[in-house]
Amino acid sequence: MRRGTKTMKKLTLFAIFAALMISSAAFAQTTASGTLSVTATVNGTISLVFNSDAAGVTLGGAGTNAATLAFGTVQAFGGVLTAGVTRTTAANSFTVSSPVDVFVNKANITSANYTLKAQLNAADAVNTWTVGGVPVTNAAAATITATGAYAANVPETVALTVPFATASGTAISNAINFTATAN
Amino acid sequence: LRFVLPLLLFGSSLMTDGWAQRKGASQRTSAAVSMKSETEGSISVSFVSAPDGAALTGGATGQRSLDLGAVSLAGGAQAANVHVQNFPGRFVVSTRFGLSIQNPAQHSSTVTVLAALALPDPAFIFRLDGITLQPVPQLLQNQARIGPTFLHRLEIDVPASVTEKNSQLHNAILFQIIPN
């Protein structure tokens, strides 16, 4: 009788265990998994923006790569010049100039410095243009610097020389295209 | 004892087939079918392209690829629906994709979603819904509903210091779904 009770207890315990296992097998849910492969190619680039120089004319569109430099009304002698404009007068012409900060940045590229070139957008047979003291025409891009420093405002003086022969009231307008190339 | 013994026999048969994975006698087959049914009803995950996200490629719904194409700080992204945002010293590439969790067995209505990087990446930082991914699974959602497709935002930080040497970004995000 005692042995029978023990056996029954064992069977009951085993049955409970089995029932639990069945329950577990029936309701256990396996985890799911998924894999999302991600690929991309990072290209190295450099960027160029113009900033207003503290000693120069305040640029329109400063901080972008399409800024405007307005010298305002200029004349050989006297008058009031736009803030930041410097004037020098020679025998037969006068020159107005302003420093412009050129900021070239690099990303994802191995390059110690850059070459900066400038070219006048349209031919100007009357006036003379220089950037950083280097004459600039529309014939070919002129090298302004071959060792430009990245991530720094590099002041480049933009100068326009106007002959005395130019008629009063003449509007002068042109564009200078800058190109920075990573070395 | 009358009730216990049949239960015991049934349980024994079910467990034997389920664990041993044998295809033996026909009596065991019926039990195996029961286990198979559980397998079919198990939880599954699938990736889908988001309407405003980069197109996913690859066959299996649970194993797909996301090619973000060529990206750069100054030039942005070339692939459709891949965005580049510039920050000082880095840029962030982002897109969205959908994740759908199905559970035909319907034993639970919510799941926990974990995500991990397949490989440690010393150059790029991966974020999913703002959570930085690591080789160790990170909790993405702890009460995600089963059924609807949820959109997730993948962001990858690309430092400007990364150069041509390690310009190829290649990794995988492993998702683990655990029923609640």
Short mmCIF file of N, CA and C in Angstrom, two decimals, chain B residues 3-166:
data_model
loop_
_atom_site.label_atom_id
_atom_site.label_comp_id
_atom_site.label_asym_id
_atom_site.label_seq_id
_atom_site.Cartn_x
_atom_site.Cartn_y
_atom_site.Cartn_z
N PHE B 3 -6.28 9.27 -15.76
CA PHE B 3 -6.09 10.46 -16.60
C PHE B 3 -4.62 10.73 -16.85
N VAL B 4 -3.82 10.32 -15.91
CA VAL B 4 -2.39 10.64 -16.00
C VAL B 4 -1.70 9.84 -17.08
N LEU B 5 -2.01 8.55 -17.17
CA LEU B 5 -1.29 7.69 -18.09
C LEU B 5 -1.43 8.08 -19.57
N PRO B 6 -2.66 8.32 -20.06
CA PRO B 6 -2.75 8.75 -21.48
C PRO B 6 -1.99 10.05 -21.73
N LEU B 7 -2.08 10.93 -20.78
CA LEU B 7 -1.37 12.20 -20.91
C LEU B 7 0.13 11.97 -20.97
N LEU B 8 0.58 11.07 -20.15
CA LEU B 8 1.99 10.73 -20.10
C LEU B 8 2.46 10.16 -21.42
N LEU B 9 1.66 9.27 -21.98
CA LEU B 9 2.03 8.64 -23.25
C LEU B 9 2.07 9.66 -24.37
N PHE B 10 1.08 10.50 -24.41
CA PHE B 10 1.01 11.52 -25.45
C PHE B 10 2.20 12.47 -25.35
N GLY B 11 2.45 12.88 -24.13
CA GLY B 11 3.58 13.79 -23.90
C GLY B 11 4.88 13.16 -24.30
N SER B 12 5.06 11.90 -23.99
CA SER B 12 6.30 11.20 -24.33
C SER B 12 6.47 11.14 -25.84
N SER B 13 5.40 10.81 -26.56
CA SER B 13 5.46 10.71 -28.00
C SER B 13 5.80 12.07 -28.64
N LEU B 14 5.17 13.09 -28.15
CA LEU B 14 5.37 14.43 -28.69
C LEU B 14 6.81 14.90 -28.49
N MET B 15 7.29 14.66 -27.30
CA MET B 15 8.65 15.12 -26.99
C MET B 15 9.69 14.35 -27.77
N THR B 16 9.47 13.06 -27.91
CA THR B 16 10.45 12.23 -28.63
C THR B 16 10.57 12.70 -30.07
N ASP B 17 9.44 12.91 -30.71
CA ASP B 17 9.48 13.35 -32.11
C ASP B 17 10.03 14.76 -32.24
N GLY B 18 9.65 15.55 -31.31
CA GLY B 18 10.10 16.93 -31.40
C GLY B 18 11.59 17.07 -31.18
N TRP B 19 12.13 16.30 -30.29
CA TRP B 19 13.54 16.48 -29.97
C TRP B 19 14.45 15.64 -30.85
N ALA B 20 13.98 14.40 -31.16
CA ALA B 20 14.86 13.51 -31.90
C ALA B 20 14.85 13.82 -33.39
N GLN B 21 13.81 14.51 -33.88
CA GLN B 21 13.71 14.86 -35.29
C GLN B 21 13.75 13.63 -36.20
N ARG B 22 13.15 12.60 -35.75
CA ARG B 22 13.16 11.39 -36.55
C ARG B 22 11.93 11.31 -37.42
N LYS B 23 12.08 10.66 -38.57
CA LYS B 23 10.93 10.42 -39.44
C LYS B 23 10.71 8.92 -39.47
N GLY B 24 10.20 8.40 -38.41
CA GLY B 24 10.10 6.95 -38.28
C GLY B 24 8.69 6.44 -38.48
N ALA B 25 8.17 5.85 -37.49
CA ALA B 25 6.87 5.20 -37.58
C ALA B 25 5.75 6.21 -37.78
N SER B 26 4.65 5.70 -38.34
CA SER B 26 3.53 6.57 -38.65
C SER B 26 2.91 7.17 -37.40
N GLN B 27 3.00 6.45 -36.30
CA GLN B 27 2.43 6.97 -35.06
C GLN B 27 3.15 8.24 -34.65
N ARG B 28 4.43 8.24 -34.89
CA ARG B 28 5.21 9.42 -34.52
C ARG B 28 4.98 10.56 -35.51
N THR B 29 4.57 10.20 -36.72
CA THR B 29 4.38 11.23 -37.72
C THR B 29 3.31 12.23 -37.31
N SER B 30 2.25 11.72 -36.75
CA SER B 30 1.17 12.63 -36.36
C SER B 30 1.64 13.61 -35.30
N ALA B 31 2.47 13.12 -34.40
CA ALA B 31 3.01 14.02 -33.39
C ALA B 31 3.96 15.02 -34.02
N ALA B 32 4.72 14.54 -35.00
CA ALA B 32 5.66 15.43 -35.68
C ALA B 32 4.91 16.52 -36.43
N VAL B 33 3.78 16.19 -36.98
CA VAL B 33 2.97 17.19 -37.67
C VAL B 33 2.56 18.28 -36.71
N SER B 34 2.24 17.86 -35.52
CA SER B 34 1.87 18.84 -34.50
C SER B 34 3.02 19.81 -34.25
N MET B 35 4.22 19.30 -34.20
CA MET B 35 5.40 20.14 -33.99
C MET B 35 5.65 21.03 -35.21
N LYS B 36 5.43 20.46 -36.38
CA LYS B 36 5.65 21.23 -37.60
C LYS B 36 4.71 22.42 -37.66
N SER B 37 3.50 22.15 -37.19
CA SER B 37 2.52 23.22 -37.17
C SER B 37 3.03 24.39 -36.32
N GLU B 38 3.69 24.06 -35.26
CA GLU B 38 4.26 25.10 -34.41
C GLU B 38 5.34 25.88 -35.16
N THR B 39 6.10 25.11 -35.94
CA THR B 39 7.18 25.75 -36.70
C THR B 39 6.61 26.71 -37.74
N GLU B 40 5.55 26.27 -38.41
CA GLU B 40 4.95 27.13 -39.42
C GLU B 40 4.32 28.37 -38.80
N GLY B 41 3.85 28.18 -37.59
CA GLY B 41 3.20 29.31 -36.94
C GLY B 41 4.17 30.20 -36.21
N SER B 42 5.45 29.98 -36.38
CA SER B 42 6.43 30.76 -35.63
C SER B 42 6.52 32.18 -36.16
N ILE B 43 7.13 33.00 -35.39
CA ILE B 43 7.23 34.43 -35.71
C ILE B 43 8.22 34.63 -36.85
N SER B 44 7.94 35.60 -37.68
CA SER B 44 8.85 35.88 -38.79
C SER B 44 8.99 37.38 -38.99
N VAL B 45 10.07 37.78 -39.61
CA VAL B 45 10.34 39.20 -39.83
C VAL B 45 10.63 39.43 -41.31
N SER B 46 10.18 40.56 -41.81
CA SER B 46 10.46 40.88 -43.21
C SER B 46 10.74 42.37 -43.34
N PHE B 47 11.62 42.69 -44.27
CA PHE B 47 11.99 44.08 -44.54
C PHE B 47 11.28 44.53 -45.82
N VAL B 48 10.82 45.75 -45.82
CA VAL B 48 10.19 46.30 -47.02
C VAL B 48 10.72 47.71 -47.26
N SER B 49 10.72 48.10 -48.51
CA SER B 49 11.17 49.45 -48.85
C SER B 49 10.14 50.46 -48.35
N ALA B 50 10.61 51.52 -47.75
CA ALA B 50 9.72 52.59 -47.32
C ALA B 50 9.39 53.46 -48.53
N PRO B 51 8.20 54.05 -48.56
CA PRO B 51 7.85 54.92 -49.70
C PRO B 51 8.86 56.06 -49.89
N ASP B 52 9.40 56.55 -48.80
CA ASP B 52 10.36 57.64 -48.88
C ASP B 52 11.77 57.17 -48.53
N GLY B 53 12.00 55.89 -48.71
CA GLY B 53 13.31 55.33 -48.36
C GLY B 53 14.01 54.72 -49.55
N ALA B 54 15.25 54.37 -49.36
CA ALA B 54 16.03 53.73 -50.42
C ALA B 54 15.46 52.34 -50.70
N ALA B 55 15.59 51.93 -51.94
CA ALA B 55 15.02 50.64 -52.35
C ALA B 55 15.83 49.49 -51.76
N LEU B 56 15.12 48.55 -51.19
CA LEU B 56 15.78 47.35 -50.68
C LEU B 56 15.91 46.34 -51.81
N THR B 57 16.98 45.61 -51.80
CA THR B 57 17.18 44.59 -52.81
C THR B 57 17.43 43.25 -52.12
N GLY B 58 17.41 42.20 -52.89
CA GLY B 58 17.65 40.88 -52.32
C GLY B 58 16.39 40.07 -52.29
N GLY B 59 16.55 38.77 -52.24
CA GLY B 59 15.42 37.86 -52.38
C GLY B 59 14.60 37.67 -51.13
N ALA B 60 15.18 37.01 -50.16
CA ALA B 60 14.43 36.63 -48.97
C ALA B 60 13.98 37.87 -48.21
N THR B 61 12.75 37.85 -47.77
CA THR B 61 12.21 39.04 -47.11
C THR B 61 12.92 39.35 -45.80
N GLY B 62 13.44 38.30 -45.17
CA GLY B 62 14.14 38.50 -43.91
C GLY B 62 15.62 38.75 -44.05
N GLN B 63 16.09 38.75 -45.28
CA GLN B 63 17.51 39.00 -45.53
C GLN B 63 17.64 39.86 -46.77
N ARG B 64 17.63 41.17 -46.56
CA ARG B 64 17.66 42.05 -47.72
C ARG B 64 18.83 43.01 -47.61
N SER B 65 19.08 43.71 -48.72
CA SER B 65 20.23 44.61 -48.78
C SER B 65 19.78 46.04 -49.02
N LEU B 66 20.54 46.93 -48.47
CA LEU B 66 20.26 48.36 -48.60
C LEU B 66 21.53 49.04 -49.09
N ASP B 67 21.54 49.40 -50.37
CA ASP B 67 22.72 50.04 -50.95
C ASP B 67 22.46 51.55 -51.00
N LEU B 68 23.22 52.28 -50.23
CA LEU B 68 23.03 53.73 -50.16
C LEU B 68 23.79 54.46 -51.27
N GLY B 69 24.55 53.72 -52.06
CA GLY B 69 25.25 54.31 -53.20
C GLY B 69 26.41 55.19 -52.77
N ALA B 70 26.80 56.06 -53.68
CA ALA B 70 27.91 56.98 -53.40
C ALA B 70 27.41 58.18 -52.62
N VAL B 71 28.11 58.50 -51.57
CA VAL B 71 27.73 59.65 -50.73
C VAL B 71 28.97 60.49 -50.45
N SER B 72 28.77 61.77 -50.31
CA SER B 72 29.89 62.65 -49.98
C SER B 72 29.38 63.89 -49.27
N LEU B 73 30.29 64.53 -48.57
CA LEU B 73 29.91 65.72 -47.80
C LEU B 73 29.48 66.85 -48.71
N ALA B 74 30.25 67.11 -49.74
CA ALA B 74 29.93 68.24 -50.62
C ALA B 74 28.90 67.88 -51.68
N GLY B 75 28.93 66.62 -52.12
CA GLY B 75 28.06 66.22 -53.22
C GLY B 75 26.75 65.58 -52.80
N GLY B 76 26.60 65.28 -51.53
CA GLY B 76 25.37 64.65 -51.07
C GLY B 76 25.29 63.20 -51.47
N ALA B 77 24.06 62.75 -51.73
CA ALA B 77 23.83 61.35 -52.10
C ALA B 77 23.37 61.27 -53.54
N GLN B 78 23.70 60.17 -54.17
CA GLN B 78 23.28 59.98 -55.56
C GLN B 78 22.06 59.08 -55.66
N ALA B 79 21.90 58.20 -54.71
CA ALA B 79 20.75 57.28 -54.74
C ALA B 79 19.47 58.00 -54.30
N ALA B 80 18.38 57.57 -54.86
CA ALA B 80 17.09 58.18 -54.53
C ALA B 80 16.71 57.90 -53.08
N ASN B 81 16.14 58.90 -52.45
CA ASN B 81 15.64 58.79 -51.06
C ASN B 81 16.74 58.51 -50.03
N VAL B 82 17.95 58.85 -50.40
CA VAL B 82 19.06 58.81 -49.44
C VAL B 82 19.45 60.26 -49.19
N HIS B 83 19.51 60.63 -47.93
CA HIS B 83 19.74 62.03 -47.58
C HIS B 83 21.09 62.20 -46.89
N VAL B 84 21.69 63.35 -47.14
CA VAL B 84 22.96 63.68 -46.51
C VAL B 84 22.81 65.02 -45.81
N GLN B 85 23.18 65.02 -44.55
CA GLN B 85 23.13 66.25 -43.77
C GLN B 85 24.54 66.54 -43.27
N ASN B 86 24.97 67.77 -43.49
CA ASN B 86 26.34 68.13 -43.13
C ASN B 86 26.43 68.73 -41.73
N PHE B 87 27.47 68.32 -41.04
CA PHE B 87 27.79 68.87 -39.73
C PHE B 87 29.30 69.13 -39.71
N PRO B 88 29.75 69.97 -38.78
CA PRO B 88 31.19 70.22 -38.71
C PRO B 88 31.96 68.92 -38.48
N GLY B 89 32.84 68.62 -39.42
CA GLY B 89 33.70 67.46 -39.27
C GLY B 89 33.07 66.12 -39.60
N ARG B 90 31.83 66.11 -40.06
CA ARG B 90 31.18 64.84 -40.38
C ARG B 90 29.93 65.11 -41.21
N PHE B 91 29.39 64.05 -41.78
CA PHE B 91 28.07 64.16 -42.39
C PHE B 91 27.29 62.89 -42.08
N VAL B 92 25.98 63.03 -42.16
CA VAL B 92 25.11 61.92 -41.78
C VAL B 92 24.30 61.48 -43.00
N VAL B 93 24.39 60.21 -43.30
CA VAL B 93 23.62 59.62 -44.39
C VAL B 93 22.40 58.94 -43.76
N SER B 94 21.25 59.19 -44.31
CA SER B 94 20.06 58.61 -43.70
C SER B 94 19.06 58.14 -44.75
N THR B 95 18.28 57.17 -44.35
CA THR B 95 17.16 56.70 -45.17
C THR B 95 16.20 55.95 -44.24
N ARG B 96 15.09 55.53 -44.81
CA ARG B 96 14.12 54.81 -43.99
C ARG B 96 13.78 53.47 -44.66
N PHE B 97 13.37 52.54 -43.85
CA PHE B 97 12.92 51.24 -44.36
C PHE B 97 11.84 50.71 -43.43
N GLY B 98 11.11 49.73 -43.94
CA GLY B 98 10.02 49.17 -43.15
C GLY B 98 10.37 47.81 -42.59
N LEU B 99 9.83 47.54 -41.43
CA LEU B 99 10.05 46.25 -40.77
C LEU B 99 8.68 45.71 -40.38
N SER B 100 8.41 44.51 -40.84
CA SER B 100 7.12 43.90 -40.55
C SER B 100 7.33 42.57 -39.82
N ILE B 101 6.56 42.39 -38.77
CA ILE B 101 6.68 41.16 -37.97
C ILE B 101 5.35 40.41 -38.04
N GLN B 102 5.44 39.17 -38.40
CA GLN B 102 4.24 38.35 -38.53
C GLN B 102 4.31 37.18 -37.56
N ASN B 103 3.15 36.83 -37.04
CA ASN B 103 3.09 35.68 -36.14
C ASN B 103 1.73 35.01 -36.32
N PRO B 104 1.67 34.04 -37.26
CA PRO B 104 0.39 33.39 -37.53
C PRO B 104 -0.18 32.68 -36.31
N ALA B 105 0.69 32.26 -35.40
CA ALA B 105 0.20 31.54 -34.22
C ALA B 105 -0.54 32.47 -33.27
N GLN B 106 -0.23 33.75 -33.34
CA GLN B 106 -0.92 34.76 -32.53
C GLN B 106 -0.86 34.48 -31.03
N HIS B 107 0.25 33.94 -30.58
CA HIS B 107 0.36 33.68 -29.15
C HIS B 107 0.66 34.96 -28.37
N SER B 108 1.19 35.92 -29.04
CA SER B 108 1.42 37.20 -28.38
C SER B 108 1.15 38.31 -29.38
N SER B 109 0.75 39.44 -28.88
CA SER B 109 0.41 40.55 -29.79
C SER B 109 1.56 41.54 -29.92
N THR B 110 2.52 41.45 -29.05
CA THR B 110 3.65 42.36 -29.14
C THR B 110 4.96 41.59 -29.05
N VAL B 111 5.99 42.23 -29.53
CA VAL B 111 7.32 41.61 -29.50
C VAL B 111 8.35 42.65 -29.06
N THR B 112 9.47 42.14 -28.67
CA THR B 112 10.62 43.00 -28.39
C THR B 112 11.56 42.91 -29.58
N VAL B 113 11.98 44.07 -30.05
CA VAL B 113 12.86 44.10 -31.21
C VAL B 113 14.25 44.57 -30.78
N LEU B 114 15.22 43.74 -31.07
CA LEU B 114 16.61 44.08 -30.78
C LEU B 114 17.36 44.21 -32.10
N ALA B 115 18.36 45.03 -32.11
CA ALA B 115 19.17 45.20 -33.32
C ALA B 115 20.64 45.30 -32.94
N ALA B 116 21.47 44.72 -33.78
CA ALA B 116 22.91 44.74 -33.53
C ALA B 116 23.66 44.84 -34.84
N LEU B 117 24.87 45.34 -34.77
CA LEU B 117 25.74 45.37 -35.93
C LEU B 117 26.39 44.00 -36.08
N ALA B 118 26.48 43.56 -37.32
CA ALA B 118 27.14 42.26 -37.55
C ALA B 118 28.62 42.35 -37.23
N LEU B 119 29.22 43.49 -37.57
CA LEU B 119 30.66 43.67 -37.35
C LEU B 119 30.91 44.99 -36.65
N PRO B 120 31.87 45.02 -35.75
CA PRO B 120 32.21 46.32 -35.16
C PRO B 120 32.79 47.22 -36.25
N ASP B 121 32.38 48.46 -36.26
CA ASP B 121 32.85 49.37 -37.30
C ASP B 121 33.59 50.54 -36.67
N PRO B 122 34.90 50.60 -36.86
CA PRO B 122 35.67 51.66 -36.22
C PRO B 122 35.51 53.02 -36.90
N ALA B 123 35.02 53.01 -38.14
CA ALA B 123 34.96 54.27 -38.89
C ALA B 123 33.59 54.93 -38.85
N PHE B 124 32.56 54.14 -38.98
CA PHE B 124 31.22 54.69 -39.11
C PHE B 124 30.36 54.37 -37.89
N ILE B 125 29.44 55.27 -37.61
CA ILE B 125 28.51 55.06 -36.50
C ILE B 125 27.12 54.83 -37.09
N PHE B 126 26.53 53.71 -36.74
CA PHE B 126 25.19 53.37 -37.22
C PHE B 126 24.18 53.68 -36.13
N ARG B 127 23.11 54.34 -36.53
CA ARG B 127 22.01 54.60 -35.59
C ARG B 127 20.69 54.16 -36.22
N LEU B 128 19.89 53.56 -35.40
CA LEU B 128 18.56 53.14 -35.84
C LEU B 128 17.55 53.79 -34.91
N ASP B 129 16.73 54.66 -35.47
CA ASP B 129 15.76 55.42 -34.66
C ASP B 129 16.46 56.14 -33.52
N GLY B 130 17.65 56.62 -33.80
CA GLY B 130 18.39 57.39 -32.80
C GLY B 130 19.21 56.55 -31.85
N ILE B 131 19.09 55.24 -31.95
CA ILE B 131 19.83 54.36 -31.04
C ILE B 131 21.11 53.88 -31.73
N THR B 132 22.23 54.13 -31.09
CA THR B 132 23.51 53.73 -31.67
C THR B 132 23.65 52.22 -31.63
N LEU B 133 23.95 51.66 -32.78
CA LEU B 133 24.07 50.21 -32.87
C LEU B 133 25.48 49.75 -32.54
N GLN B 134 25.55 48.60 -31.95
CA GLN B 134 26.82 47.98 -31.57
C GLN B 134 26.73 46.50 -31.88
N PRO B 135 27.85 45.81 -31.80
CA PRO B 135 27.77 44.35 -31.99
C PRO B 135 26.91 43.66 -30.93
N VAL B 136 26.76 44.30 -29.80
CA VAL B 136 25.86 43.77 -28.75
C VAL B 136 24.44 44.26 -29.06
N PRO B 137 23.45 43.38 -29.07
CA PRO B 137 22.08 43.80 -29.41
C PRO B 137 21.58 44.94 -28.53
N GLN B 138 20.95 45.89 -29.19
CA GLN B 138 20.39 47.03 -28.49
C GLN B 138 18.86 46.97 -28.60
N LEU B 139 18.21 47.41 -27.56
CA LEU B 139 16.75 47.41 -27.56
C LEU B 139 16.23 48.51 -28.50
N LEU B 140 15.47 48.08 -29.48
CA LEU B 140 14.91 49.04 -30.43
C LEU B 140 13.45 49.36 -30.07
N GLN B 141 12.69 48.33 -29.83
CA GLN B 141 11.29 48.49 -29.42
C GLN B 141 10.97 47.38 -28.42
N ASN B 142 10.31 47.74 -27.34
CA ASN B 142 9.98 46.68 -26.39
C ASN B 142 8.51 46.26 -26.43
N GLN B 143 7.72 47.00 -27.17
CA GLN B 143 6.31 46.64 -27.29
C GLN B 143 5.86 46.83 -28.73
N ALA B 144 6.59 46.26 -29.66
CA ALA B 144 6.23 46.43 -31.07
C ALA B 144 5.04 45.53 -31.40
N ARG B 145 4.06 46.11 -32.07
CA ARG B 145 2.88 45.34 -32.42
C ARG B 145 3.16 44.41 -33.60
N ILE B 146 2.56 43.27 -33.55
CA ILE B 146 2.71 42.30 -34.64
C ILE B 146 1.71 42.64 -35.73
N GLY B 147 2.16 42.58 -36.96
CA GLY B 147 1.26 42.82 -38.08
C GLY B 147 1.64 44.03 -38.90
N PRO B 148 1.43 45.23 -38.37
CA PRO B 148 1.71 46.42 -39.19
C PRO B 148 3.19 46.60 -39.48
N THR B 149 3.44 47.28 -40.60
CA THR B 149 4.82 47.59 -40.96
C THR B 149 5.22 48.89 -40.29
N PHE B 150 6.29 48.84 -39.55
CA PHE B 150 6.80 50.03 -38.88
C PHE B 150 8.01 50.55 -39.65
N LEU B 151 8.04 51.86 -39.83
CA LEU B 151 9.17 52.46 -40.53
C LEU B 151 10.27 52.81 -39.54
N HIS B 152 11.48 52.54 -39.95
CA HIS B 152 12.63 52.84 -39.11
C HIS B 152 13.60 53.73 -39.88
N ARG B 153 14.26 54.58 -39.12
CA ARG B 153 15.20 55.53 -39.74
C ARG B 153 16.63 55.09 -39.45
N LEU B 154 17.35 54.82 -40.51
CA LEU B 154 18.76 54.44 -40.38
C LEU B 154 19.63 55.67 -40.66
N GLU B 155 20.53 55.94 -39.74
CA GLU B 155 21.47 57.05 -39.92
C GLU B 155 22.89 56.50 -39.77
N ILE B 156 23.75 57.00 -40.63
CA ILE B 156 25.15 56.59 -40.55
C ILE B 156 26.02 57.84 -40.49
N ASP B 157 26.77 57.93 -39.43
CA ASP B 157 27.70 59.05 -39.27
C ASP B 157 28.97 58.76 -40.04
N VAL B 158 29.32 59.67 -40.93
CA VAL B 158 30.56 59.52 -41.69
C VAL B 158 31.50 60.66 -41.31
N PRO B 159 32.55 60.36 -40.58
CA PRO B 159 33.49 61.43 -40.22
C PRO B 159 34.25 61.92 -41.45
N ALA B 160 34.56 63.20 -41.46
CA ALA B 160 35.32 63.76 -42.59
C ALA B 160 36.73 63.17 -42.65
N SER B 161 37.16 62.60 -41.54
CA SER B 161 38.51 62.03 -41.50
C SER B 161 38.61 60.69 -42.22
N VAL B 162 37.46 60.09 -42.53
CA VAL B 162 37.50 58.83 -43.29
C VAL B 162 38.00 59.14 -44.70
N THR B 163 39.01 58.41 -45.12
CA THR B 163 39.59 58.70 -46.44
C THR B 163 39.38 57.54 -47.40
N GLU B 164 40.11 57.61 -48.50
CA GLU B 164 39.94 56.60 -49.54
C GLU B 164 40.20 55.19 -49.03
N LYS B 165 41.03 55.08 -48.04
CA LYS B 165 41.43 53.76 -47.53
C LYS B 165 40.24 52.97 -46.98
N ASN B 166 39.36 53.67 -46.31
CA ASN B 166 38.20 52.97 -45.74
C ASN B 166 36.90 53.61 -46.20
#
